[in-house]
């Protein structure tokens, strides 16, 4: 889909015009819309083919309502043979231009890589203004970069595990790095062994695919801050010897969502040329079964020397993150912020539902900052507070810490508290953990998100970089 801004004075014909409606009372087509029972609500639309008009409803003057309305309009048009449409920007729409652009791009997304018959429709969306402005041009450019990065993340997460394994992950990272001013290091099994990263190493042992520790760096001149993004990149998770039930293995290609989010976020940040140094560290691993698989009752040693009692091999993401977090702190000096993104626990989905990210950390002030950034980015999140008594639930009698709680309750928080064991003292208040297990992959469309991968974390991470710089 091509998106542009044109001036009203330029004589150009369009197949359709899109109208955003909060109240139909004063509309020219009020009677026919009432006859057709059109309601000005989110996710509603109607096409009046004869008059070449598309009406979409919205309920609030908010990012979400406008983004959903924009996506709804694009989906409605996509169901027709029309090839162009215009949206005339009034003052309200100008104020919400970011939402319109991002909603249109996110709403146009389709994943057809495995379809024998693919959609090949070219479509042009034009925003019409009385006079072009650099402000709108800048928003269009920035929002297009961000939304396309989200769609790129969706593609990667939706890709089958037979086609997206750790080596492919590292190849994608190198390709992204070569396009922009980003450096990329990739380390394999031998490196993990040499540097004592045996938690991550053990998770990968039974897979035919070698684990990859990926480290991308975007380092502009005169960077104002230094942010580290760490992503869980489980390209597939069978559960290991603590094997998942068959139904729970479906969608486990989405267990790489955290790693994919930070990869596409650093790409977007570099493309936007934000004045902030960013490191993206991804633990790309496949958790499988076999004669060499790590086992319940194993004791693993992480990079920082802490020992971990394994009581469930399906609590593997936190083991990978433990070593990646230590690697980040050992390799990068003078860090301002550390943010990790992971589809870590089903407990977070139970507690918060399918659409909300769980935010955890030690600093109340930083948690509130990131929640504000999340809202501004268009994503949903809420905080889950650590509890001193829950710490006892991951206590091990024979090692420093246990990889799973001794109770079924509060699992998202105890997983976050497990990770806290691998955050060094000087970085305790600089670290935030994002559990994106709920919104990363959903088997039904919602808002401007399609079936499958949502690209959760990309907009959030970019907004964090913008806000904290």
Tab-separated table of C-alpha atoms in Angstrom:
chain	number	residue	atom	x	y	z
A	1	UNK	CA	0.000	0.000	0.000
A	2	UNK	CA	1.261	3.419	-0.978
A	3	UNK	CA	0.529	6.325	1.375
A	4	UNK	CA	1.061	9.982	0.570
A	5	UNK	CA	-0.037	13.508	1.441
A	6	UNK	CA	-1.377	15.769	-1.315
A	7	UNK	CA	-2.755	19.297	-1.450
A	8	UNK	CA	-6.425	19.828	-2.126
A	9	UNK	CA	-5.626	22.157	-5.023
A	10	UNK	CA	-4.168	19.290	-7.045
A	11	UNK	CA	-6.825	17.831	-9.265
A	12	UNK	CA	-6.723	14.089	-8.731
A	13	UNK	CA	-9.523	11.588	-8.853
A	14	UNK	CA	-10.000	8.805	-6.319
A	15	UNK	CA	-12.122	5.687	-6.326
A	16	UNK	CA	-13.351	6.286	-2.779
A	17	UNK	CA	-13.441	8.831	0.043
A	18	UNK	CA	-13.228	7.749	3.679
A	19	UNK	CA	-15.183	9.558	6.390
A	20	UNK	CA	-14.568	9.151	10.139
A	21	UNK	CA	-17.822	9.345	12.083
A	22	UNK	CA	-18.398	9.891	15.781
A	23	UNK	CA	-22.025	11.048	15.382
A	24	UNK	CA	-24.152	10.550	12.254
A	25	UNK	CA	-26.758	13.240	13.086
A	26	UNK	CA	-25.450	15.939	10.746
A	27	UNK	CA	-24.178	13.741	7.920
A	28	UNK	CA	-25.439	14.159	4.399
A	29	UNK	CA	-26.115	10.416	4.197
A	30	UNK	CA	-27.739	10.256	7.640
A	31	UNK	CA	-30.987	8.671	6.435
A	32	UNK	CA	-29.396	5.893	4.420
A	33	UNK	CA	-26.894	5.154	7.207
A	34	UNK	CA	-29.753	4.841	9.688
A	35	UNK	CA	-31.653	2.622	7.272
A	36	UNK	CA	-28.598	0.375	7.017
A	37	UNK	CA	-28.280	0.483	10.827
A	38	UNK	CA	-24.776	1.917	10.776
A	39	UNK	CA	-23.523	2.752	14.262
A	40	UNK	CA	-20.651	5.155	14.953
A	41	UNK	CA	-18.727	2.634	17.045
A	42	UNK	CA	-15.188	1.295	16.958
A	43	UNK	CA	-14.656	-1.426	14.341
A	44	UNK	CA	-17.778	-0.495	12.351
A	45	UNK	CA	-17.768	0.480	8.691
A	46	UNK	CA	-20.043	0.690	5.699
A	47	UNK	CA	-19.414	1.155	1.982
A	48	UNK	CA	-21.835	3.181	-0.106
A	49	UNK	CA	-20.612	1.960	-3.472
A	50	UNK	CA	-22.846	4.151	-5.604
A	51	UNK	CA	-21.667	7.380	-3.967
A	52	UNK	CA	-18.131	5.983	-3.536
A	53	UNK	CA	-17.991	6.649	0.195
A	54	UNK	CA	-16.699	4.610	3.124
A	55	UNK	CA	-17.919	5.535	6.589
A	56	UNK	CA	-16.038	4.255	9.633
A	57	UNK	CA	-17.069	4.780	13.223
A	58	UNK	CA	-14.969	5.791	16.182
A	59	UNK	CA	-15.915	6.334	19.810
A	60	UNK	CA	-13.155	8.462	21.337
A	61	UNK	CA	-10.614	11.074	20.307
A	62	UNK	CA	-7.829	8.652	21.220
A	63	UNK	CA	-4.952	6.911	19.457
A	64	UNK	CA	-6.633	3.536	19.693
A	65	UNK	CA	-10.007	4.616	18.323
A	66	UNK	CA	-8.480	6.431	15.346
A	67	UNK	CA	-5.989	3.648	14.611
A	68	UNK	CA	-8.763	1.053	14.745
A	69	UNK	CA	-10.975	3.215	12.508
A	70	UNK	CA	-8.187	3.658	9.979
A	71	UNK	CA	-7.477	-0.089	9.960
A	72	UNK	CA	-11.195	-0.827	9.626
A	73	UNK	CA	-11.427	1.433	6.581
A	74	UNK	CA	-8.467	-0.282	4.905
A	75	UNK	CA	-9.938	-3.722	5.554
A	76	UNK	CA	-13.283	-2.659	4.112
A	77	UNK	CA	-11.627	-1.275	0.973
A	78	UNK	CA	-9.458	-4.401	0.651
A	79	UNK	CA	-12.637	-6.458	0.269
A	80	UNK	CA	-13.473	-4.538	-2.944
A	81	UNK	CA	-11.811	-3.903	-6.312
A	82	UNK	CA	-11.291	-0.177	-5.627
A	83	UNK	CA	-7.638	0.845	-5.910
A	84	UNK	CA	-7.439	4.327	-4.381
A	85	UNK	CA	-9.004	6.340	-1.580
A	86	UNK	CA	-8.639	9.730	0.029
A	87	UNK	CA	-9.060	11.025	3.542
A	88	UNK	CA	-9.521	14.764	3.887
A	89	UNK	CA	-7.757	15.892	7.053
A	90	UNK	CA	-9.699	18.282	9.265
A	91	UNK	CA	-8.183	19.608	12.498
A	92	UNK	CA	-9.246	16.584	14.554
A	93	UNK	CA	-7.744	14.145	12.053
A	94	UNK	CA	-4.545	16.191	11.809
A	95	UNK	CA	-4.123	15.935	15.580
A	96	UNK	CA	-4.474	12.153	15.301
A	97	UNK	CA	-2.466	11.724	12.093
A	98	UNK	CA	0.024	9.315	13.697
A	99	UNK	CA	-2.813	6.955	14.621
A	100	UNK	CA	-4.312	7.160	11.139
A	101	UNK	CA	-1.044	6.272	9.417
A	102	UNK	CA	-0.075	3.477	11.795
A	103	UNK	CA	-3.610	2.066	11.848
A	104	UNK	CA	-3.723	1.977	8.046
A	105	UNK	CA	-0.378	0.185	7.710
A	106	UNK	CA	-1.021	-2.235	10.570
A	107	UNK	CA	-4.554	-2.886	9.329
A	108	UNK	CA	-3.363	-3.681	5.811
A	109	UNK	CA	-1.123	-6.525	7.021
A	110	UNK	CA	-1.599	-10.020	5.612
A	111	UNK	CA	0.590	-13.080	6.089
A	112	UNK	CA	0.400	-15.170	2.951
A	113	UNK	CA	3.863	-16.753	2.784
A	114	UNK	CA	2.409	-20.266	2.840
A	115	UNK	CA	-0.662	-19.596	0.671
A	116	UNK	CA	-0.629	-21.076	-2.817
A	117	UNK	CA	-2.809	-18.183	-4.020
A	118	UNK	CA	-1.660	-14.771	-2.852
A	119	UNK	CA	-3.360	-11.391	-2.840
A	120	UNK	CA	-1.659	-9.052	-5.262
A	121	UNK	CA	-3.596	-5.821	-4.945
A	122	UNK	CA	-1.920	-2.441	-5.280
A	123	UNK	CA	-3.661	0.302	-3.356
A	124	UNK	CA	-3.022	3.996	-2.807
A	125	UNK	CA	-4.195	5.973	0.219
A	126	UNK	CA	-3.903	9.762	0.042
A	127	UNK	CA	-4.341	12.202	2.898
A	128	UNK	CA	-5.638	15.484	1.503
A	129	UNK	CA	-4.760	18.833	3.106
A	130	UNK	CA	-5.223	22.464	2.140
A	131	UNK	CA	-1.491	23.034	2.443
A	132	UNK	CA	1.293	20.533	3.042
A	133	UNK	CA	3.370	20.899	6.200
A	134	UNK	CA	6.708	19.504	7.286
A	135	UNK	CA	5.100	18.362	10.556
A	136	UNK	CA	2.713	16.008	8.765
A	137	UNK	CA	5.496	14.828	6.446
A	138	UNK	CA	7.653	13.985	9.467
A	139	UNK	CA	4.824	12.093	11.158
A	140	UNK	CA	4.152	10.139	7.972
A	141	UNK	CA	7.798	9.146	7.634
A	142	UNK	CA	8.262	8.209	11.299
A	143	UNK	CA	4.979	6.336	11.647
A	144	UNK	CA	5.567	4.453	8.403
A	145	UNK	CA	8.977	3.277	9.631
A	146	UNK	CA	7.552	2.149	12.974
A	147	UNK	CA	4.454	0.430	11.556
A	148	UNK	CA	6.441	-1.342	8.850
A	149	UNK	CA	8.850	-2.579	11.545
A	150	UNK	CA	5.842	-4.008	13.397
A	151	UNK	CA	4.695	-5.775	10.228
A	152	UNK	CA	8.214	-7.113	9.716
A	153	UNK	CA	8.115	-8.523	13.250
A	154	UNK	CA	4.737	-10.099	12.514
A	155	UNK	CA	6.198	-11.829	9.461
A	156	UNK	CA	9.074	-13.280	11.470
A	157	UNK	CA	6.903	-14.512	14.333
A	158	UNK	CA	4.345	-16.028	11.954
A	159	UNK	CA	7.047	-17.916	10.053
A	160	UNK	CA	7.037	-21.661	10.666
A	161	UNK	CA	9.745	-23.010	13.018
A	162	UNK	CA	11.027	-25.258	10.233
A	163	UNK	CA	11.920	-22.057	8.353
A	164	UNK	CA	12.950	-19.835	11.267
A	165	UNK	CA	15.513	-21.343	13.633
A	166	UNK	CA	18.509	-19.764	15.431
A	167	UNK	CA	20.754	-19.658	12.344
A	168	UNK	CA	17.996	-17.932	10.342
A	169	UNK	CA	17.489	-15.497	13.231
A	170	UNK	CA	21.162	-14.537	13.116
A	171	UNK	CA	21.074	-14.206	9.321
A	172	UNK	CA	18.126	-11.796	9.586
A	173	UNK	CA	20.033	-9.792	12.193
A	174	UNK	CA	23.073	-9.526	9.904
A	175	UNK	CA	20.871	-8.456	6.989
A	176	UNK	CA	19.286	-5.698	9.064
A	177	UNK	CA	22.672	-4.556	10.321
A	178	UNK	CA	24.110	-4.360	6.798
A	179	UNK	CA	21.311	-2.034	5.678
A	180	UNK	CA	21.944	0.568	8.374
A	181	UNK	CA	24.624	1.868	10.700
A	182	UNK	CA	24.356	-1.160	13.007
A	183	UNK	CA	27.086	-3.588	14.032
A	184	UNK	CA	26.263	-7.249	14.602
A	185	UNK	CA	28.061	-9.993	16.518
A	186	UNK	CA	26.829	-13.582	16.580
A	187	UNK	CA	28.169	-16.175	19.024
A	188	UNK	CA	27.522	-19.906	18.981
A	189	UNK	CA	27.726	-22.928	21.268
A	190	UNK	CA	31.482	-22.798	21.756
A	191	UNK	CA	31.270	-19.183	22.952
A	192	UNK	CA	28.547	-20.055	25.461
A	193	UNK	CA	30.652	-22.869	26.898
A	194	UNK	CA	33.796	-20.753	27.075
A	195	UNK	CA	32.040	-17.882	28.866
A	196	UNK	CA	30.099	-19.993	31.348
A	197	UNK	CA	26.667	-19.341	29.839
A	198	UNK	CA	25.473	-22.820	30.695
A	199	UNK	CA	21.848	-21.903	31.401
A	200	UNK	CA	21.265	-20.835	27.803
A	201	UNK	CA	23.562	-23.575	26.516
A	202	UNK	CA	21.637	-26.302	28.346
A	203	UNK	CA	18.257	-25.265	26.942
A	204	UNK	CA	19.633	-25.705	23.412
A	205	UNK	CA	21.385	-29.038	23.961
A	206	UNK	CA	18.770	-31.381	22.473
A	207	UNK	CA	18.150	-29.356	19.318
A	208	UNK	CA	19.888	-29.994	16.003
A	209	UNK	CA	20.073	-26.204	15.653
A	210	UNK	CA	23.019	-24.480	17.321
A	211	UNK	CA	22.055	-21.671	19.730
A	212	UNK	CA	22.947	-18.145	18.699
A	213	UNK	CA	23.680	-15.218	20.988
A	214	UNK	CA	23.037	-12.153	18.820
A	215	UNK	CA	24.319	-8.690	19.773
A	216	UNK	CA	23.399	-5.698	17.613
A	217	UNK	CA	24.680	-2.187	18.364
A	218	UNK	CA	23.430	1.160	17.084
A	219	UNK	CA	25.866	3.843	18.237
A	220	UNK	CA	25.217	7.361	16.889
A	221	UNK	CA	27.595	10.234	17.575
A	222	UNK	CA	26.825	12.226	20.728
A	223	UNK	CA	24.328	9.675	22.018
A	224	UNK	CA	22.334	11.047	24.946
A	225	UNK	CA	21.653	7.717	26.683
A	226	UNK	CA	22.498	4.034	26.445
A	227	UNK	CA	19.661	1.501	26.354
A	228	UNK	CA	19.959	-2.273	26.266
A	229	UNK	CA	17.096	-4.379	24.905
A	230	UNK	CA	17.219	-8.095	25.663
A	231	UNK	CA	14.872	-10.482	23.879
A	232	UNK	CA	13.845	-14.083	24.446
A	233	UNK	CA	14.260	-15.764	21.066
A	234	UNK	CA	12.897	-19.296	21.477
A	235	UNK	CA	12.346	-20.174	17.835
A	236	UNK	CA	10.348	-23.158	19.052
A	237	UNK	CA	9.509	-24.472	22.497
A	238	UNK	CA	8.359	-28.075	22.879
A	239	UNK	CA	8.673	-27.780	26.647
A	240	UNK	CA	11.707	-30.059	26.639
A	241	UNK	CA	11.465	-33.211	28.751
A	242	UNK	CA	8.680	-31.499	30.721
A	243	UNK	CA	6.797	-31.868	27.449
A	244	UNK	CA	3.894	-29.554	26.698
A	245	UNK	CA	0.480	-31.109	25.953
A	246	UNK	CA	-0.100	-31.262	22.184
A	247	UNK	CA	-2.593	-28.384	22.165
A	248	UNK	CA	-0.138	-26.140	24.004
A	249	UNK	CA	2.612	-26.751	21.455
A	250	UNK	CA	0.551	-25.066	18.758
A	251	UNK	CA	1.607	-21.384	18.387
A	252	UNK	CA	4.961	-22.042	20.082
A	253	UNK	CA	6.635	-20.541	17.022
A	254	UNK	CA	5.580	-17.306	18.744
A	255	UNK	CA	7.981	-17.925	21.634
A	256	UNK	CA	10.549	-15.894	19.693
A	257	UNK	CA	8.374	-12.743	19.882
A	258	UNK	CA	10.577	-10.948	22.416
A	259	UNK	CA	13.734	-11.431	20.372
A	260	UNK	CA	11.940	-10.471	17.169
A	261	UNK	CA	10.583	-7.322	18.835
A	262	UNK	CA	14.007	-6.047	19.891
A	263	UNK	CA	15.514	-6.880	16.487
A	264	UNK	CA	12.887	-4.857	14.637
A	265	UNK	CA	12.947	-2.104	17.260
A	266	UNK	CA	16.680	-1.442	16.888
A	267	UNK	CA	16.213	-1.465	13.106
A	268	UNK	CA	13.473	1.191	13.365
A	269	UNK	CA	15.490	3.252	15.874
A	270	UNK	CA	18.514	3.261	13.561
A	271	UNK	CA	16.344	4.154	10.578
A	272	UNK	CA	14.846	7.051	12.540
A	273	UNK	CA	18.381	8.091	13.516
A	274	UNK	CA	17.411	8.616	17.157
A	275	UNK	CA	20.207	10.158	19.286
A	276	UNK	CA	20.514	7.236	21.664
A	277	UNK	CA	22.891	4.277	21.807
A	278	UNK	CA	20.967	1.019	21.620
A	279	UNK	CA	22.085	-2.564	22.100
A	280	UNK	CA	19.781	-5.441	21.151
A	281	UNK	CA	20.745	-8.815	22.620
A	282	UNK	CA	18.829	-11.911	21.551
A	283	UNK	CA	19.069	-15.434	22.899
A	284	UNK	CA	18.061	-17.511	19.859
A	285	UNK	CA	17.472	-21.093	20.965
A	286	UNK	CA	15.251	-24.089	20.214
A	287	UNK	CA	13.997	-26.145	23.183
A	288	UNK	CA	13.579	-29.760	22.091
A	289	UNK	CA	13.718	-33.308	23.457
A	290	UNK	CA	16.375	-35.986	22.956
A	291	UNK	CA	19.029	-38.059	24.636
A	292	UNK	CA	21.105	-34.934	25.287
A	293	UNK	CA	18.267	-32.825	26.675
A	294	UNK	CA	18.678	-31.036	29.975
A	295	UNK	CA	16.560	-32.549	32.709
A	296	UNK	CA	14.503	-31.759	35.783
A	297	UNK	CA	16.902	-32.114	38.754
A	298	UNK	CA	19.851	-30.741	36.751
A	299	UNK	CA	21.831	-27.948	38.370
A	300	UNK	CA	22.921	-25.277	35.880
A	301	UNK	CA	25.413	-22.489	36.382
A	302	UNK	CA	24.673	-19.103	34.762
A	303	UNK	CA	27.230	-16.596	33.535
A	304	UNK	CA	27.285	-14.697	36.828
A	305	UNK	CA	28.119	-17.890	38.754
A	306	UNK	CA	24.682	-18.414	40.272
A	307	UNK	CA	23.414	-21.978	40.301
A	308	UNK	CA	19.907	-22.906	39.169
A	309	UNK	CA	17.929	-25.978	40.167
A	310	UNK	CA	15.844	-27.150	37.203
A	311	UNK	CA	12.466	-28.447	38.250
A	312	UNK	CA	10.698	-27.882	34.938
A	313	UNK	CA	12.358	-27.736	31.511
A	314	UNK	CA	9.394	-25.751	30.162
A	315	UNK	CA	10.513	-22.801	32.289
A	316	UNK	CA	13.331	-22.345	29.763
A	317	UNK	CA	12.926	-18.759	28.618
A	318	UNK	CA	14.065	-17.385	31.957
A	319	UNK	CA	17.206	-19.545	31.741
A	320	UNK	CA	18.086	-18.071	28.358
A	321	UNK	CA	17.341	-14.538	29.583
A	322	UNK	CA	19.438	-15.071	32.730
A	323	UNK	CA	22.601	-15.566	30.683
A	324	UNK	CA	21.688	-12.866	28.153
A	325	UNK	CA	21.136	-10.328	30.941
A	326	UNK	CA	24.503	-11.216	32.485
A	327	UNK	CA	26.187	-10.998	29.081
A	328	UNK	CA	24.680	-7.534	28.553
A	329	UNK	CA	25.934	-6.212	31.882
A	330	UNK	CA	29.398	-7.740	31.465
A	331	UNK	CA	29.829	-6.547	27.872
A	332	UNK	CA	28.333	-3.055	27.997
A	333	UNK	CA	29.514	-0.404	30.408
A	334	UNK	CA	27.628	2.581	31.832
A	335	UNK	CA	24.170	1.323	30.939
A	336	UNK	CA	21.312	3.741	31.546
A	337	UNK	CA	18.443	1.283	31.087
A	338	UNK	CA	17.951	-2.462	30.576
A	339	UNK	CA	14.646	-3.698	29.166
A	340	UNK	CA	13.901	-7.335	28.475
A	341	UNK	CA	10.997	-8.562	26.364
A	342	UNK	CA	9.739	-12.131	26.606
A	343	UNK	CA	6.718	-14.342	26.097
A	344	UNK	CA	7.595	-15.681	29.507
A	345	UNK	CA	4.557	-17.028	31.343
A	346	UNK	CA	1.063	-18.296	30.763
A	347	UNK	CA	0.360	-16.937	34.242
A	348	UNK	CA	0.651	-13.405	32.878
A	349	UNK	CA	-2.050	-14.185	30.308
A	350	UNK	CA	-4.296	-15.615	33.010
A	351	UNK	CA	-3.815	-12.529	35.165
A	352	UNK	CA	-3.984	-9.773	32.554
A	353	UNK	CA	-5.802	-11.277	29.592
A	354	UNK	CA	-4.598	-11.703	26.037
A	355	UNK	CA	-3.973	-8.068	25.139
A	356	UNK	CA	-1.884	-6.616	27.957
A	357	UNK	CA	1.838	-6.695	28.747
A	358	UNK	CA	2.978	-7.226	32.335
A	359	UNK	CA	5.578	-4.718	33.552
A	360	UNK	CA	7.922	-5.641	36.418
A	361	UNK	CA	10.988	-4.134	38.047
A	362	UNK	CA	12.442	-2.620	41.189
A	363	UNK	CA	11.980	1.102	40.491
A	364	UNK	CA	8.465	2.490	40.891
A	365	UNK	CA	9.483	5.665	39.083
A	366	UNK	CA	10.874	3.805	36.067
A	367	UNK	CA	7.856	1.497	35.903
A	368	UNK	CA	5.580	4.534	35.694
A	369	UNK	CA	7.755	6.105	32.994
A	370	UNK	CA	7.565	3.022	30.824
A	371	UNK	CA	3.815	2.686	31.358
A	372	UNK	CA	3.386	6.249	30.079
A	373	UNK	CA	5.554	5.447	27.066
A	374	UNK	CA	3.518	2.328	26.436
A	375	UNK	CA	0.282	4.315	26.372
A	376	UNK	CA	1.809	6.836	23.968
A	377	UNK	CA	2.923	4.033	21.654
A	378	UNK	CA	-0.563	2.556	21.384
A	379	UNK	CA	0.169	-0.646	23.306
A	380	UNK	CA	-1.460	-1.907	26.502
A	381	UNK	CA	0.501	-2.623	29.677
A	382	UNK	CA	0.126	-2.638	33.430
A	383	UNK	CA	2.528	-3.224	36.300
A	384	UNK	CA	2.844	-6.308	38.453
A	385	UNK	CA	4.566	-5.578	41.762
A	386	UNK	CA	7.254	-7.778	43.257
A	387	UNK	CA	6.400	-9.256	46.657
A	388	UNK	CA	9.031	-10.095	49.248
A	389	UNK	CA	7.145	-13.231	50.291
A	390	UNK	CA	6.910	-14.608	46.745
A	391	UNK	CA	10.708	-14.624	46.688
A	392	UNK	CA	10.563	-17.648	48.984
A	393	UNK	CA	8.668	-19.562	46.301
A	394	UNK	CA	11.737	-19.800	44.047
A	395	UNK	CA	14.124	-20.701	46.853
A	396	UNK	CA	16.099	-23.880	46.241
A	397	UNK	CA	17.397	-26.164	48.987
A	398	UNK	CA	20.323	-27.365	46.862
A	399	UNK	CA	21.155	-24.423	44.564
A	400	UNK	CA	20.997	-20.636	44.620
A	401	UNK	CA	17.581	-20.417	42.985
A	402	UNK	CA	14.934	-22.658	41.442
A	403	UNK	CA	13.736	-22.117	37.870
A	404	UNK	CA	10.092	-22.510	38.812
A	405	UNK	CA	7.950	-21.560	41.787
A	406	UNK	CA	6.762	-24.083	44.355
A	407	UNK	CA	3.232	-22.709	43.984
A	408	UNK	CA	0.987	-22.311	40.940
A	409	UNK	CA	0.005	-18.785	41.998
A	410	UNK	CA	1.737	-15.536	41.022
A	411	UNK	CA	3.754	-17.251	38.302
A	412	UNK	CA	4.372	-14.120	36.218
A	413	UNK	CA	5.808	-12.277	39.220
A	414	UNK	CA	7.963	-15.168	40.448
A	415	UNK	CA	9.389	-15.467	36.916
A	416	UNK	CA	10.259	-11.771	37.007
A	417	UNK	CA	11.813	-12.206	40.444
A	418	UNK	CA	13.872	-15.113	39.106
A	419	UNK	CA	15.330	-12.763	36.467
A	420	UNK	CA	16.107	-10.215	39.180
A	421	UNK	CA	18.741	-12.673	40.448
A	422	UNK	CA	20.741	-11.920	37.312
A	423	UNK	CA	20.541	-8.133	37.479
A	424	UNK	CA	23.643	-6.699	39.105
A	425	UNK	CA	23.295	-4.456	42.136
A	426	UNK	CA	24.246	-1.262	40.282
A	427	UNK	CA	21.557	-1.927	37.660
A	428	UNK	CA	18.647	-2.958	39.887
A	429	UNK	CA	16.763	0.322	39.416
A	430	UNK	CA	17.623	0.551	35.705
A	431	UNK	CA	15.938	-2.701	34.692
A	432	UNK	CA	12.388	-3.468	33.584
A	433	UNK	CA	10.994	-6.855	32.556
A	434	UNK	CA	8.139	-7.000	30.039
A	435	UNK	CA	6.119	-10.210	29.879
A	436	UNK	CA	4.433	-10.050	26.456
A	437	UNK	CA	2.981	-13.580	26.528
A	438	UNK	CA	-0.583	-12.293	26.198
A	439	UNK	CA	-0.570	-9.858	23.279
A	440	UNK	CA	2.316	-11.269	21.214
A	441	UNK	CA	0.230	-13.903	19.422
A	442	UNK	CA	-3.552	-14.288	19.477
A	443	UNK	CA	-5.656	-16.714	17.433
A	444	UNK	CA	-8.295	-14.125	16.589
A	445	UNK	CA	-8.180	-10.643	15.088
A	446	UNK	CA	-8.431	-7.686	17.493
A	447	UNK	CA	-8.513	-3.984	16.648
A	448	UNK	CA	-5.869	-3.329	14.014
A	449	UNK	CA	-4.128	-6.631	14.834
A	450	UNK	CA	-4.732	-9.695	12.645
A	451	UNK	CA	-4.906	-13.363	13.528
A	452	UNK	CA	-1.495	-14.488	14.770
A	453	UNK	CA	1.463	-12.280	15.556
A	454	UNK	CA	0.813	-8.690	16.621
A	455	UNK	CA	4.369	-7.335	16.662
A	456	UNK	CA	3.936	-6.383	20.320
A	457	UNK	CA	6.944	-4.621	21.802
A	458	UNK	CA	8.238	-2.883	18.671
A	459	UNK	CA	6.252	0.364	19.025
A	460	UNK	CA	6.763	0.219	22.769
A	461	UNK	CA	10.554	-0.132	22.497
A	462	UNK	CA	10.845	2.671	19.926
A	463	UNK	CA	8.747	4.968	22.091
A	464	UNK	CA	10.961	4.156	25.084
A	465	UNK	CA	14.028	5.157	23.050
A	466	UNK	CA	12.350	8.407	22.005
A	467	UNK	CA	11.060	9.247	25.477
A	468	UNK	CA	14.170	8.381	27.464
A	469	UNK	CA	16.592	10.174	25.133
